[in-house]
Short mmCIF file of C-alpha atoms in Angstrom, two decimals:
data_model
loop_
_atom_site.label_atom_id
_atom_site.label_comp_id
_atom_site.label_asym_id
_atom_site.label_seq_id
_atom_site.Cartn_x
_atom_site.Cartn_y
_atom_site.Cartn_z
CA MET A 23 97.64 100.58 64.49
CA SER A 24 95.09 102.63 65.95
CA VAL A 25 95.83 103.67 69.72
CA THR A 26 92.14 103.10 70.24
CA ASP A 27 92.64 99.83 68.76
CA CYS A 28 93.15 96.47 71.37
CA PRO A 29 94.52 93.74 69.96
CA ARG A 30 94.71 90.32 72.09
CA ALA A 31 97.66 88.18 71.63
CA ALA A 32 98.76 84.68 72.89
CA ALA A 33 99.76 84.77 76.39
CA GLY A 34 103.09 86.26 77.70
CA PRO A 35 105.07 88.45 75.49
CA ALA A 36 108.15 86.61 72.96
CA ALA A 37 111.40 88.44 72.55
CA THR A 38 111.64 90.13 69.12
CA GLY A 39 115.19 91.89 69.32
CA ASN A 40 116.28 94.82 70.63
CA ARG A 41 117.96 97.02 67.95
CA ALA A 42 119.58 98.88 70.86
CA LEU A 43 122.17 96.24 71.41
CA ASP A 44 123.59 96.86 67.89
CA GLY A 45 126.81 98.03 69.62
CA ALA A 46 124.85 101.75 69.71
CA PHE A 47 126.03 101.90 73.72
CA VAL A 48 129.01 103.30 75.83
CA SER A 49 129.92 102.48 79.07
CA PRO A 50 128.34 104.86 81.63
CA VAL A 51 131.53 104.98 83.51
CA THR A 52 134.46 105.24 81.70
CA ARG A 53 132.23 106.26 78.20
CA ARG A 54 134.09 103.03 76.41
CA PRO A 55 132.44 101.13 73.83
CA LEU A 56 129.90 98.05 74.47
CA ALA A 57 129.49 95.15 72.70
CA ARG A 58 127.67 91.87 73.21
CA ALA A 59 130.43 89.11 74.20
CA GLY A 60 129.60 86.68 71.81
CA ALA A 61 125.90 84.68 73.09
CA SER A 62 126.51 85.66 76.64
CA GLN A 63 124.05 87.41 78.55
CA ALA A 64 125.85 91.04 78.90
CA LEU A 65 127.30 94.42 77.09
CA VAL A 66 131.34 94.37 78.22
CA THR A 67 134.17 96.94 77.14
CA ASP A 68 136.46 95.82 74.61
CA ASP A 69 138.70 94.11 77.28
CA GLY A 70 136.33 92.90 79.45
CA ALA A 71 136.72 95.73 82.81
CA GLU A 72 133.40 96.45 82.77
CA ARG A 73 130.56 94.11 82.47
CA PHE A 74 126.38 95.12 82.25
CA PRO A 75 123.92 92.34 82.61
CA ILE A 76 120.88 91.97 79.86
CA VAL A 77 117.77 90.96 81.29
CA ALA A 78 114.74 89.42 79.68
CA GLY A 79 116.96 88.59 76.48
CA ASP A 80 117.24 91.57 75.09
CA VAL A 81 116.91 94.38 77.46
CA PRO A 82 120.81 95.80 79.08
CA ASP A 83 120.74 96.99 82.45
CA LEU A 84 123.42 100.12 82.20
CA ARG A 85 122.95 101.36 85.99
CA PRO A 86 126.68 101.14 87.32
CA GLY A 87 126.44 98.23 90.16
CA ALA A 88 122.51 97.83 89.74
CA VAL A 89 121.49 94.13 90.52
CA PRO A 90 119.69 92.56 88.02
CA LEU A 91 116.79 91.11 87.97
CA THR A 92 116.47 87.31 87.97
CA ALA A 93 115.03 84.86 85.44
CA HIS A 94 112.06 84.39 88.03
CA GLU A 95 111.60 88.15 88.82
CA VAL A 96 111.44 89.03 84.67
CA ALA A 97 108.69 85.72 84.66
CA ALA A 98 106.49 87.07 87.40
CA VAL A 99 106.57 90.65 85.92
CA ASP A 100 105.11 88.88 82.34
CA ALA A 101 102.87 87.21 84.39
CA ARG A 102 101.39 90.10 86.59
CA LEU A 103 101.34 91.71 82.73
CA ASP A 104 99.19 88.94 81.27
CA GLN A 105 96.83 89.18 83.75
CA LEU A 106 96.32 92.91 83.97
CA TRP A 107 96.13 93.00 79.83
CA GLU A 108 93.59 90.04 79.85
CA SER A 109 91.67 92.35 82.73
CA GLY A 110 91.17 95.48 80.89
CA ASP A 111 88.70 95.76 79.32
CA CYS A 112 89.03 98.91 76.07
CA GLY A 113 85.30 99.72 76.15
CA PRO A 114 84.18 102.64 73.58
CA GLU A 115 86.65 104.22 71.57
CA SER A 116 88.14 107.12 73.39
CA PRO A 117 87.24 110.59 72.66
CA ARG A 118 89.70 112.29 71.12
CA ALA A 119 89.81 116.21 72.66
CA VAL A 120 89.23 117.73 75.62
CA THR A 121 85.67 117.47 77.90
CA PRO A 122 85.39 120.86 78.81
CA ALA A 123 83.96 120.66 82.39
CA SER A 124 81.24 122.92 83.14
CA PRO A 125 81.60 126.01 85.61
CA ARG A 126 80.50 124.27 89.02
CA GLN A 127 82.86 121.90 88.01
CA ALA A 128 85.44 124.02 87.28
CA ARG A 129 85.05 125.88 90.75
CA ALA A 130 84.95 122.62 92.73
CA PHE A 131 88.30 121.13 90.57
CA TRP A 132 89.58 124.43 91.89
CA ARG A 133 88.72 124.20 95.15
CA THR A 134 89.33 120.98 96.00
CA VAL A 135 93.34 121.79 94.64
CA ALA A 136 93.94 124.77 96.41
CA ARG A 137 92.19 123.01 99.76
CA ALA A 138 94.66 119.81 99.36
CA GLU A 139 97.92 122.11 98.13
CA SER A 140 97.34 123.93 101.10
CA GLY A 141 97.33 120.95 103.76
CA ALA A 142 99.63 119.26 101.97
CA TYR A 143 102.22 122.36 102.21
CA ALA A 144 101.29 123.32 105.86
CA ARG A 145 102.19 119.74 106.76
CA TRP A 146 105.54 119.66 104.30
CA TRP A 147 106.39 122.86 106.49
CA LEU A 148 105.87 121.51 110.30
CA ARG A 149 106.65 118.02 109.74
CA GLY A 150 110.07 118.73 108.17
CA ARG A 151 110.70 119.82 104.55
CA ARG A 152 111.97 117.57 101.49
CA PRO A 153 111.96 117.34 97.54
CA TYR A 154 110.76 114.46 96.16
CA THR A 155 113.45 112.81 94.59
CA GLN A 156 114.45 109.75 92.08
CA ALA A 157 114.44 107.32 95.05
CA ASP A 158 111.48 107.98 95.75
CA SER A 159 109.90 107.28 92.34
CA MET A 160 112.07 104.03 92.53
CA ALA A 161 110.39 102.88 95.74
CA ILE A 162 106.63 103.37 93.74
CA TYR A 163 107.80 101.58 91.14
CA ARG A 164 109.45 98.73 91.75
CA GLU A 165 106.09 96.43 91.34
CA VAL A 166 103.79 97.08 87.75
CA THR A 167 101.54 100.25 87.86
CA ASP A 168 100.15 100.74 84.25
CA THR A 169 99.61 98.51 81.36
CA TYR A 170 98.40 99.55 78.18
CA PRO A 171 94.87 99.68 77.05
CA ASN A 172 93.55 100.28 80.32
CA ALA A 173 95.68 103.10 81.62
CA LEU A 174 95.80 104.83 78.67
CA ARG A 175 91.66 104.85 78.98
CA ARG A 176 92.15 106.47 82.36
CA GLN A 177 90.32 110.06 82.61
CA VAL A 178 91.92 112.41 84.07
CA TRP A 179 91.92 116.30 84.86
CA VAL A 180 93.41 118.48 82.72
CA THR A 181 94.28 122.21 82.19
CA ALA A 182 93.18 123.50 78.26
CA GLY A 183 93.24 128.10 77.24
CA GLY A 184 92.60 128.65 80.33
CA SER A 185 90.13 126.41 82.06
CA VAL A 186 89.81 122.78 83.33
CA GLY A 187 88.52 119.91 81.51
CA THR A 188 88.81 115.79 81.62
CA ALA A 189 90.37 113.52 78.96
CA PRO A 190 91.78 110.20 78.50
CA ILE A 191 95.79 109.71 79.08
CA GLU A 192 95.58 108.75 75.50
CA THR A 193 93.94 111.75 74.34
CA PHE A 194 96.34 114.09 76.76
CA LYS A 195 100.00 112.61 76.02
CA ARG A 196 98.61 112.92 72.11
CA LEU A 197 98.17 116.34 72.77
CA SER A 198 100.97 117.05 74.67
CA LEU A 199 103.66 115.12 71.92
CA ASP A 200 102.92 117.60 69.58
CA PRO A 201 105.07 120.14 69.70
CA ILE A 202 107.62 117.32 69.14
CA LEU A 203 105.97 115.62 66.26
CA GLU A 204 105.92 119.30 64.78
CA LEU A 205 109.39 119.56 65.58
CA MET A 206 110.53 116.36 63.97
CA ARG A 207 108.42 117.15 60.83
CA ALA A 208 109.57 120.81 60.83
CA GLU A 209 113.01 119.57 60.87
CA GLY A 210 113.74 116.42 59.64
CA LEU A 211 114.44 115.05 62.76
CA ARG A 212 115.80 111.27 62.60
CA SER A 213 115.53 110.07 65.98
CA VAL A 214 114.01 110.97 69.18
CA LEU A 215 115.09 109.39 73.30
CA ASP A 216 112.44 109.25 75.13
CA PHE A 217 113.60 109.94 79.05
CA GLY A 218 112.32 108.03 81.48
CA CYS A 219 109.56 105.83 79.28
CA GLY A 220 107.70 104.55 82.38
CA TRP A 221 105.64 101.64 81.22
CA GLY A 222 105.71 103.05 77.17
CA ALA A 223 102.68 105.99 77.10
CA ASN A 224 104.89 108.05 75.23
CA THR A 225 106.82 105.76 73.16
CA ILE A 226 104.04 103.55 71.94
CA LEU A 227 102.50 106.99 70.43
CA LEU A 228 105.49 108.11 68.81
CA ARG A 229 106.23 105.05 67.39
CA GLN A 230 102.77 105.23 65.76
CA LEU A 231 102.59 108.42 64.84
CA ALA A 232 105.89 108.41 63.81
CA PRO A 233 106.53 105.05 62.45
CA ASP A 234 109.40 105.98 60.24
CA ALA A 235 111.31 107.80 63.23
CA GLN A 236 114.18 106.04 65.82
CA VAL A 237 112.78 106.36 68.81
CA TRP A 238 114.39 105.41 72.01
CA SER A 239 113.49 104.72 75.35
CA PHE A 240 114.61 103.80 78.87
CA ASP A 241 113.89 104.03 82.30
CA ALA A 242 115.21 104.25 85.57
CA SER A 243 113.17 100.69 86.39
CA PRO A 244 113.57 97.81 84.79
CA TYR A 245 110.36 96.75 86.32
CA ARG A 246 109.02 99.88 84.09
CA VAL A 247 111.44 99.44 80.86
CA LEU A 248 109.71 95.55 80.49
CA SER A 249 106.41 97.16 80.72
CA ALA A 250 107.04 98.77 77.93
CA ARG A 251 108.54 96.03 76.31
CA TYR A 252 105.88 93.73 77.14
CA ASN A 253 103.64 96.29 76.06
CA LEU A 254 105.02 97.70 72.46
CA GLU A 255 105.14 93.65 72.27
CA ARG A 256 101.74 93.21 72.03
CA LEU A 257 100.98 96.28 70.15
CA GLY A 258 102.79 94.52 67.53
CA LEU A 259 105.46 97.22 67.93
CA ALA A 260 108.32 95.85 67.96
CA PRO A 261 111.38 95.50 67.40
CA TYR A 262 112.07 98.56 70.24
CA ARG A 263 115.72 100.15 71.53
CA LEU A 264 114.78 99.57 75.27
CA PHE A 265 116.95 99.69 77.89
CA VAL A 266 117.50 100.38 81.49
CA ALA A 267 120.15 103.99 83.04
CA ASP A 268 120.18 106.14 85.64
CA GLY A 269 119.21 109.81 83.87
CA SER A 270 122.50 110.76 85.35
CA ARG A 271 124.85 108.50 83.45
CA LEU A 272 123.39 108.17 80.02
CA PRO A 273 125.08 104.78 78.62
CA LEU A 274 124.93 106.87 75.37
CA PRO A 275 128.10 108.75 72.81
CA ASP A 276 127.98 112.27 72.55
CA GLY A 277 125.17 113.89 70.36
CA SER A 278 124.10 110.17 69.60
CA ILE A 279 120.19 111.55 69.04
CA ASP A 280 118.31 114.38 67.26
CA LEU A 281 116.20 115.08 69.92
CA VAL A 282 115.58 114.13 73.40
CA PHE A 283 112.65 115.13 75.50
CA THR A 284 110.85 114.41 79.41
CA THR A 285 107.85 114.72 80.16
CA HIS A 286 107.20 115.45 83.80
CA VAL A 287 110.59 113.55 84.73
CA LEU A 288 112.83 115.54 85.92
CA GLU A 289 110.24 117.06 88.30
CA GLN A 290 110.87 113.37 90.61
CA MET A 291 115.02 113.72 89.94
CA ALA A 292 115.88 116.76 92.60
CA GLU A 293 118.77 115.11 94.12
CA VAL A 294 120.42 114.57 90.74
CA LEU A 295 118.92 117.04 88.15
CA PRO A 296 122.78 118.92 87.80
CA ALA A 297 123.86 115.47 86.40
CA ALA A 298 120.40 114.80 84.14
CA LEU A 299 120.26 117.91 83.07
CA ALA A 300 123.78 118.00 81.82
CA GLU A 301 123.68 113.85 80.37
CA ILE A 302 120.50 115.37 78.39
CA HIS A 303 122.29 118.44 76.65
CA ARG A 304 125.30 116.37 75.88
CA VAL A 305 123.43 113.17 74.21
CA ALA A 306 120.93 115.86 72.55
CA ARG A 307 122.79 116.27 69.42
CA ARG A 308 120.07 119.34 68.43
CA PHE A 309 117.33 119.76 70.08
CA ALA A 310 115.86 118.86 74.14
CA VAL A 311 112.44 119.40 74.90
CA HIS A 312 111.09 119.59 78.57
CA VAL A 313 107.47 119.22 79.38
CA GLU A 314 107.98 119.93 83.09
CA PRO A 315 105.86 121.66 86.31
CA GLY A 316 107.56 125.65 86.96
CA THR A 317 106.00 128.21 88.60
CA ARG A 318 106.32 130.62 85.81
CA PHE A 319 102.88 130.23 84.42
CA ALA A 320 101.07 128.45 87.44
CA ARG A 321 98.36 129.37 89.77
CA TRP A 322 98.84 129.83 93.47
CA PRO A 323 97.96 126.24 94.62
CA HIS A 324 100.31 125.01 91.66
CA ARG A 325 103.35 127.30 93.01
CA LEU A 326 102.90 125.58 96.70
CA ARG A 327 102.89 122.39 94.93
CA VAL A 328 106.51 122.50 92.94
CA ARG A 329 107.55 123.90 95.75
CA ARG A 330 106.51 121.23 98.70
CA LEU A 331 108.10 118.34 96.63
CA GLY A 332 111.17 120.56 95.49
CA TYR A 333 110.29 120.51 91.44
CA PRO A 334 112.79 122.37 89.32
CA SER A 335 112.08 125.69 88.24
CA ASP A 336 114.91 126.97 86.65
CA ILE A 337 115.11 124.62 84.15
CA VAL A 338 115.95 127.17 81.43
CA GLU A 339 118.73 129.32 83.08
CA ARG A 340 120.00 126.00 84.14
CA THR A 341 120.00 125.32 79.87
CA ARG A 342 121.23 128.67 79.16
CA ALA A 343 123.58 127.83 81.50
CA LEU A 344 125.33 124.88 79.51
CA GLY A 345 125.36 126.77 75.68
CA TRP A 346 122.02 126.08 74.65
CA THR A 347 119.35 128.99 73.02
CA VAL A 348 115.61 129.01 74.46
CA ARG A 349 113.82 129.00 70.95
CA GLU A 350 110.24 128.35 72.55
CA HIS A 351 109.06 128.87 76.74
CA ARG A 352 105.30 128.90 77.16
CA PRO A 353 101.83 126.97 79.02
CA ALA A 354 102.04 123.12 78.14
CA GLU A 355 99.23 122.56 76.52
CA PRO A 356 97.17 120.20 77.79
CA GLY A 357 98.59 120.69 80.95
CA TRP A 358 98.32 118.33 84.25
CA GLY A 359 95.26 118.88 86.01
CA LYS A 360 97.36 118.84 89.33
CA ALA A 361 100.64 120.38 88.18
CA PRO A 362 100.56 121.87 85.00
CA GLY A 363 103.68 122.20 82.96
CA GLU A 364 106.11 124.36 81.22
CA LEU A 365 107.11 123.62 77.43
CA ILE A 366 110.46 124.68 77.06
CA VAL A 367 111.94 124.30 73.60
CA LEU A 368 115.99 124.35 73.09
CA ALA A 369 118.15 124.46 70.34
CA ARG A 370 122.00 123.34 70.34
#
Protein backbone atom coordinates (compact mmCIF):
# COMPACT_ATOMS: atom_id res chain seq x y z
CA MET A 1 0.00 0.00 0.00
CA SER A 2 1.34 3.43 -0.93
CA VAL A 3 1.44 6.25 1.56
CA THR A 4 -0.53 8.27 -0.95
CA ASP A 5 -3.50 5.91 -0.67
CA CYS A 6 -6.33 7.14 1.51
CA PRO A 7 -8.25 4.02 2.54
CA ARG A 8 -11.47 4.22 4.50
CA ALA A 9 -12.47 1.64 7.06
CA ALA A 10 -15.44 0.91 9.26
CA ALA A 11 -15.86 3.37 12.12
CA GLY A 12 -13.39 2.78 14.90
CA PRO A 13 -10.34 0.51 14.91
CA ALA A 14 -10.56 -3.02 16.26
CA ALA A 15 -7.77 -4.53 18.35
CA THR A 16 -5.74 -6.76 16.06
CA GLY A 17 -2.87 -7.78 18.28
CA ASN A 18 0.32 -6.21 19.54
CA ARG A 19 3.32 -8.44 18.94
CA ALA A 20 5.19 -6.48 21.59
CA LEU A 21 3.15 -8.29 24.25
CA ASP A 22 4.81 -11.63 23.49
CA GLY A 23 7.16 -11.70 26.47
CA ALA A 24 9.56 -9.10 25.09
CA PHE A 25 9.60 -6.57 27.94
CA VAL A 26 11.59 -6.13 31.13
CA SER A 27 10.81 -3.87 34.04
CA PRO A 28 12.16 -0.35 33.44
CA VAL A 29 12.94 -0.24 37.17
CA THR A 30 14.62 -3.58 37.97
CA ARG A 31 15.17 -5.10 34.47
CA ARG A 32 13.27 -8.21 35.52
CA PRO A 33 11.19 -9.97 32.81
CA LEU A 34 7.54 -9.01 32.46
CA ALA A 35 4.75 -11.29 31.27
CA ARG A 36 1.02 -11.01 30.82
CA ALA A 37 -0.77 -12.50 33.82
CA GLY A 38 -3.41 -14.71 32.28
CA ALA A 39 -6.23 -12.63 30.84
CA SER A 40 -5.48 -9.62 33.06
CA GLN A 41 -4.89 -6.20 31.57
CA ALA A 42 -1.39 -5.90 33.03
CA LEU A 43 2.22 -6.99 32.65
CA VAL A 44 3.77 -8.23 35.88
CA THR A 45 7.02 -9.68 37.20
CA ASP A 46 7.02 -13.35 38.20
CA ASP A 47 6.45 -12.52 41.87
CA GLY A 48 3.80 -9.87 41.15
CA ALA A 49 5.84 -7.14 42.86
CA GLU A 50 5.82 -4.90 39.77
CA ARG A 51 2.74 -4.32 37.68
CA PHE A 52 2.18 -2.20 34.57
CA PRO A 53 -1.25 -1.66 32.95
CA ILE A 54 -2.24 -2.51 29.38
CA VAL A 55 -4.18 0.28 27.67
CA ALA A 56 -6.89 -0.26 25.03
CA GLY A 57 -6.49 -4.03 25.18
CA ASP A 58 -3.00 -4.36 23.78
CA VAL A 59 -0.79 -1.30 24.43
CA PRO A 60 1.30 -1.61 27.61
CA ASP A 61 2.01 1.59 29.55
CA LEU A 62 5.46 0.96 31.00
CA ARG A 63 6.10 4.28 32.70
CA PRO A 64 6.82 3.68 36.40
CA GLY A 65 4.14 5.28 38.55
CA ALA A 66 2.07 6.58 35.63
CA VAL A 67 -1.69 6.99 35.99
CA PRO A 68 -3.22 4.77 33.28
CA LEU A 69 -5.87 6.06 30.89
CA THR A 70 -9.43 5.01 31.65
CA ALA A 71 -11.63 3.16 29.17
CA HIS A 72 -13.62 6.38 28.75
CA GLU A 73 -10.47 8.34 27.83
CA VAL A 74 -9.43 5.69 25.31
CA ALA A 75 -12.89 5.74 23.73
CA ALA A 76 -12.74 9.53 23.50
CA VAL A 77 -9.38 9.34 21.68
CA ASP A 78 -10.76 6.84 19.16
CA ALA A 79 -13.87 8.96 18.60
CA ARG A 80 -11.77 12.07 17.99
CA LEU A 81 -9.51 10.20 15.56
CA ASP A 82 -12.56 8.88 13.71
CA GLN A 83 -13.77 12.45 13.36
CA LEU A 84 -10.40 13.74 12.15
CA TRP A 85 -9.94 10.91 9.66
CA GLU A 86 -13.39 11.21 8.12
CA SER A 87 -13.13 15.00 7.81
CA GLY A 88 -9.72 14.84 6.12
CA ASP A 89 -9.51 14.79 2.34
CA CYS A 90 -6.30 13.43 0.81
CA GLY A 91 -6.72 15.38 -2.38
CA PRO A 92 -4.31 14.76 -5.28
CA GLU A 93 -1.19 12.67 -4.88
CA SER A 94 1.60 14.51 -3.09
CA PRO A 95 4.71 15.44 -5.09
CA ARG A 96 7.62 13.09 -4.36
CA ALA A 97 10.34 15.76 -4.37
CA VAL A 98 11.17 19.06 -2.72
CA THR A 99 9.80 22.05 -4.63
CA PRO A 100 12.58 24.70 -4.76
CA ALA A 101 11.62 28.18 -3.63
CA SER A 102 12.19 31.10 -5.97
CA PRO A 103 15.04 33.48 -5.01
CA ARG A 104 12.45 35.95 -3.76
CA GLN A 105 10.67 33.32 -1.66
CA ALA A 106 13.98 32.09 -0.27
CA ARG A 107 15.02 35.59 0.81
CA ALA A 108 11.64 36.12 2.45
CA PHE A 109 11.96 32.79 4.26
CA TRP A 110 15.40 33.58 5.70
CA ARG A 111 14.29 37.09 6.70
CA THR A 112 11.27 35.64 8.51
CA VAL A 113 13.35 33.02 10.32
CA ALA A 114 16.03 35.55 11.30
CA ARG A 115 13.46 38.05 12.58
CA ALA A 116 11.51 35.43 14.52
CA GLU A 117 14.56 33.83 16.13
CA SER A 118 16.17 37.17 17.01
CA GLY A 119 13.00 38.36 18.74
CA ALA A 120 12.45 35.05 20.52
CA TYR A 121 16.08 34.96 21.65
CA ALA A 122 15.84 38.49 23.05
CA ARG A 123 12.70 37.64 25.01
CA TRP A 124 14.29 34.42 26.28
CA TRP A 125 17.36 36.34 27.46
CA LEU A 126 15.38 39.08 29.20
CA ARG A 127 12.61 37.03 30.80
CA GLY A 128 14.54 34.09 32.14
CA ARG A 129 16.43 31.35 30.36
CA ARG A 130 14.96 27.84 30.54
CA PRO A 131 15.41 24.91 28.14
CA TYR A 132 12.53 23.19 26.40
CA THR A 133 11.87 19.96 28.26
CA GLN A 134 10.07 16.65 27.97
CA ALA A 135 7.49 18.02 30.41
CA ASP A 136 6.80 20.90 27.99
CA SER A 137 6.37 18.40 25.16
CA MET A 138 3.95 16.23 27.15
CA ALA A 139 1.86 19.30 28.00
CA ILE A 140 1.32 19.76 24.26
CA TYR A 141 0.69 16.09 23.50
CA ARG A 142 -1.99 15.51 26.12
CA GLU A 143 -4.47 15.66 23.27
CA VAL A 144 -4.85 14.31 19.77
CA THR A 145 -2.97 16.73 17.54
CA ASP A 146 -2.43 14.92 14.22
CA THR A 147 -3.84 12.05 12.28
CA TYR A 148 -2.98 10.35 9.03
CA PRO A 149 -3.60 11.24 6.23
CA ASN A 150 -4.13 14.93 7.00
CA ALA A 151 -0.79 15.53 8.69
CA LEU A 152 1.38 13.87 6.04
CA ARG A 153 -0.14 16.16 3.41
CA ARG A 154 0.81 19.38 5.20
CA GLN A 155 3.35 21.51 3.32
CA VAL A 156 6.42 22.56 5.31
CA TRP A 157 9.57 24.55 4.63
CA VAL A 158 12.70 22.44 4.25
CA THR A 159 16.37 23.00 3.43
CA ALA A 160 18.11 20.87 0.82
CA GLY A 161 21.48 21.29 -0.88
CA GLY A 162 22.04 24.65 0.76
CA SER A 163 18.77 26.12 -0.53
CA VAL A 164 15.20 26.17 0.70
CA GLY A 165 12.01 24.75 -0.66
CA THR A 166 8.69 23.23 0.32
CA ALA A 167 7.51 19.63 0.57
CA PRO A 168 4.68 17.65 2.15
CA ILE A 169 5.68 16.14 5.48
CA GLU A 170 5.31 12.74 3.81
CA THR A 171 8.08 13.57 1.32
CA PHE A 172 10.27 15.18 3.98
CA LYS A 173 10.03 12.16 6.25
CA ARG A 174 10.49 9.66 3.43
CA LEU A 175 13.72 11.39 2.34
CA SER A 176 14.86 11.70 5.97
CA LEU A 177 14.44 7.94 6.45
CA ASP A 178 16.54 7.05 3.38
CA PRO A 179 19.86 6.81 5.34
CA ILE A 180 18.20 4.50 7.88
CA LEU A 181 16.70 2.27 5.19
CA GLU A 182 20.02 2.13 3.34
CA LEU A 183 21.82 1.14 6.54
CA MET A 184 19.23 -1.55 7.29
CA ARG A 185 19.62 -3.04 3.82
CA ALA A 186 23.41 -2.82 3.73
CA GLU A 187 23.89 -4.38 7.17
CA GLY A 188 21.01 -6.85 7.07
CA LEU A 189 19.34 -5.31 10.12
CA ARG A 190 16.09 -6.97 11.13
CA SER A 191 14.76 -4.82 13.98
CA VAL A 192 14.47 -1.06 14.47
CA LEU A 193 13.09 1.10 17.29
CA ASP A 194 11.29 4.36 16.48
CA PHE A 195 12.29 6.27 19.62
CA GLY A 196 9.51 8.82 20.25
CA CYS A 197 7.11 7.75 17.50
CA GLY A 198 4.49 10.47 18.02
CA TRP A 199 1.39 9.77 15.93
CA GLY A 200 3.30 7.22 13.85
CA ALA A 201 4.54 8.99 10.71
CA ASN A 202 8.00 7.34 10.67
CA THR A 203 6.55 4.01 11.78
CA ILE A 204 3.97 4.07 8.97
CA LEU A 205 6.62 4.77 6.34
CA LEU A 206 9.04 2.15 7.70
CA ARG A 207 6.31 -0.48 7.79
CA GLN A 208 5.51 0.26 4.15
CA LEU A 209 9.06 0.67 2.84
CA ALA A 210 10.63 -2.18 4.84
CA PRO A 211 7.73 -4.64 5.34
CA ASP A 212 9.99 -7.50 6.48
CA ALA A 213 11.62 -5.54 9.31
CA GLN A 214 10.48 -5.64 12.92
CA VAL A 215 9.52 -2.02 13.65
CA TRP A 216 9.12 -1.21 17.35
CA SER A 217 7.61 2.13 18.36
CA PHE A 218 6.98 4.01 21.58
CA ASP A 219 6.23 7.46 22.92
CA ALA A 220 5.97 8.95 26.40
CA SER A 221 2.46 10.22 25.59
CA PRO A 222 -0.23 7.50 25.67
CA TYR A 223 -2.41 9.75 23.52
CA ARG A 224 0.21 9.78 20.77
CA VAL A 225 0.71 6.02 20.96
CA LEU A 226 -3.03 5.48 20.67
CA SER A 227 -2.99 7.78 17.63
CA ALA A 228 -0.20 5.69 16.08
CA ARG A 229 -2.14 2.49 16.82
CA TYR A 230 -5.28 3.90 15.24
CA ASN A 231 -3.47 5.05 12.10
CA LEU A 232 -1.64 1.74 11.67
CA GLU A 233 -4.88 -0.18 11.94
CA ARG A 234 -6.75 2.09 9.52
CA LEU A 235 -3.93 1.57 7.01
CA GLY A 236 -3.94 -2.20 7.40
CA LEU A 237 -0.48 -2.20 8.99
CA ALA A 238 -1.38 -4.36 11.98
CA PRO A 239 -0.09 -6.23 13.87
CA TYR A 240 2.38 -3.77 15.32
CA ARG A 241 4.87 -3.38 18.15
CA LEU A 242 3.72 -0.37 20.20
CA PHE A 243 4.18 0.64 23.81
CA VAL A 244 4.19 3.67 26.11
CA ALA A 245 7.44 4.39 27.94
CA ASP A 246 9.73 7.05 29.36
CA GLY A 247 12.71 7.32 26.99
CA SER A 248 15.08 7.55 29.93
CA ARG A 249 13.90 4.15 31.27
CA LEU A 250 13.26 1.81 28.36
CA PRO A 251 11.54 -1.51 29.15
CA LEU A 252 13.69 -3.51 26.68
CA PRO A 253 16.59 -5.87 27.38
CA ASP A 254 20.21 -4.97 26.63
CA GLY A 255 21.12 -5.17 22.93
CA SER A 256 17.61 -6.23 21.96
CA ILE A 257 17.17 -3.98 18.88
CA ASP A 258 19.51 -3.87 15.88
CA LEU A 259 19.06 -0.12 15.29
CA VAL A 260 17.53 2.66 17.41
CA PHE A 261 16.81 6.03 15.79
CA THR A 262 15.54 9.45 16.84
CA THR A 263 14.28 12.25 14.63
CA HIS A 264 13.78 15.60 16.36
CA VAL A 265 13.06 13.88 19.67
CA LEU A 266 16.15 14.34 21.85
CA GLU A 267 15.70 18.09 21.34
CA GLN A 268 12.69 17.80 23.67
CA MET A 269 14.47 15.89 26.43
CA ALA A 270 16.89 18.36 27.97
CA GLU A 271 16.21 17.32 31.56
CA VAL A 272 16.73 13.59 30.91
CA LEU A 273 19.17 13.64 27.99
CA PRO A 274 22.10 11.75 29.61
CA ALA A 275 19.79 8.96 30.78
CA ALA A 276 17.98 8.82 27.41
CA LEU A 277 21.24 8.50 25.46
CA ALA A 278 22.49 5.83 27.85
CA GLU A 279 19.25 3.88 27.35
CA ILE A 280 19.39 4.18 23.55
CA HIS A 281 22.91 2.86 23.46
CA ARG A 282 22.13 0.12 25.98
CA VAL A 283 19.21 -1.21 23.92
CA ALA A 284 20.79 -0.77 20.46
CA ARG A 285 22.69 -3.91 19.47
CA ARG A 286 24.60 -2.52 16.46
CA PHE A 287 23.65 1.01 15.40
CA ALA A 288 22.06 4.24 16.61
CA VAL A 289 21.00 7.04 14.26
CA HIS A 290 20.10 10.55 15.39
CA VAL A 291 18.61 13.33 13.27
CA GLU A 292 18.55 16.23 15.69
CA PRO A 293 19.08 20.02 15.53
CA GLY A 294 22.65 21.09 16.19
CA THR A 295 24.98 24.03 15.74
CA ARG A 296 27.87 22.60 13.70
CA PHE A 297 26.19 22.98 10.29
CA ALA A 298 23.55 25.57 11.20
CA ARG A 299 23.07 29.18 10.11
CA TRP A 300 23.08 31.83 12.80
CA PRO A 301 19.25 32.03 13.24
CA HIS A 302 19.19 28.29 13.84
CA ARG A 303 22.10 28.56 16.26
CA LEU A 304 20.01 31.03 18.26
CA ARG A 305 17.10 28.59 18.27
CA VAL A 306 19.25 25.68 19.44
CA ARG A 307 20.70 27.74 22.26
CA ARG A 308 17.38 29.32 23.27
CA LEU A 309 15.49 26.03 23.49
CA GLY A 310 18.36 24.15 25.08
CA TYR A 311 18.61 21.60 22.28
CA PRO A 312 21.59 19.25 22.74
CA SER A 313 24.60 20.17 20.63
CA ASP A 314 26.98 17.58 22.04
CA ILE A 315 25.36 14.26 21.06
CA VAL A 316 28.52 13.15 19.25
CA GLU A 317 30.73 13.82 22.27
CA ARG A 318 28.29 12.17 24.67
CA THR A 319 27.96 9.02 22.57
CA ARG A 320 31.72 8.73 22.04
CA ALA A 321 32.02 8.76 25.82
CA LEU A 322 29.66 5.78 25.88
CA GLY A 323 32.13 3.83 23.72
CA TRP A 324 30.45 4.19 20.33
CA THR A 325 32.13 5.02 17.00
CA VAL A 326 30.87 7.89 14.84
CA ARG A 327 30.35 6.37 11.42
CA GLU A 328 28.84 9.44 9.77
CA HIS A 329 28.18 13.04 10.80
CA ARG A 330 26.78 15.52 8.29
CA PRO A 331 23.86 17.87 7.69
CA ALA A 332 20.57 16.01 7.40
CA GLU A 333 19.13 16.18 3.90
CA PRO A 334 16.55 17.53 3.73
CA GLY A 335 16.48 19.62 6.88
CA TRP A 336 13.47 20.93 8.79
CA GLY A 337 13.10 24.57 7.80
CA LYS A 338 13.07 26.15 11.26
CA ALA A 339 15.58 23.77 12.83
CA PRO A 340 17.71 21.83 10.31
CA GLY A 341 19.07 18.64 11.76
CA GLU A 342 22.39 16.83 11.78
CA LEU A 343 22.58 13.19 10.74
CA ILE A 344 24.67 11.20 13.22
CA VAL A 345 25.24 7.50 12.53
CA LEU A 346 26.84 5.57 15.39
CA ALA A 347 28.16 2.04 15.43
CA ARG A 348 28.91 -0.15 18.41
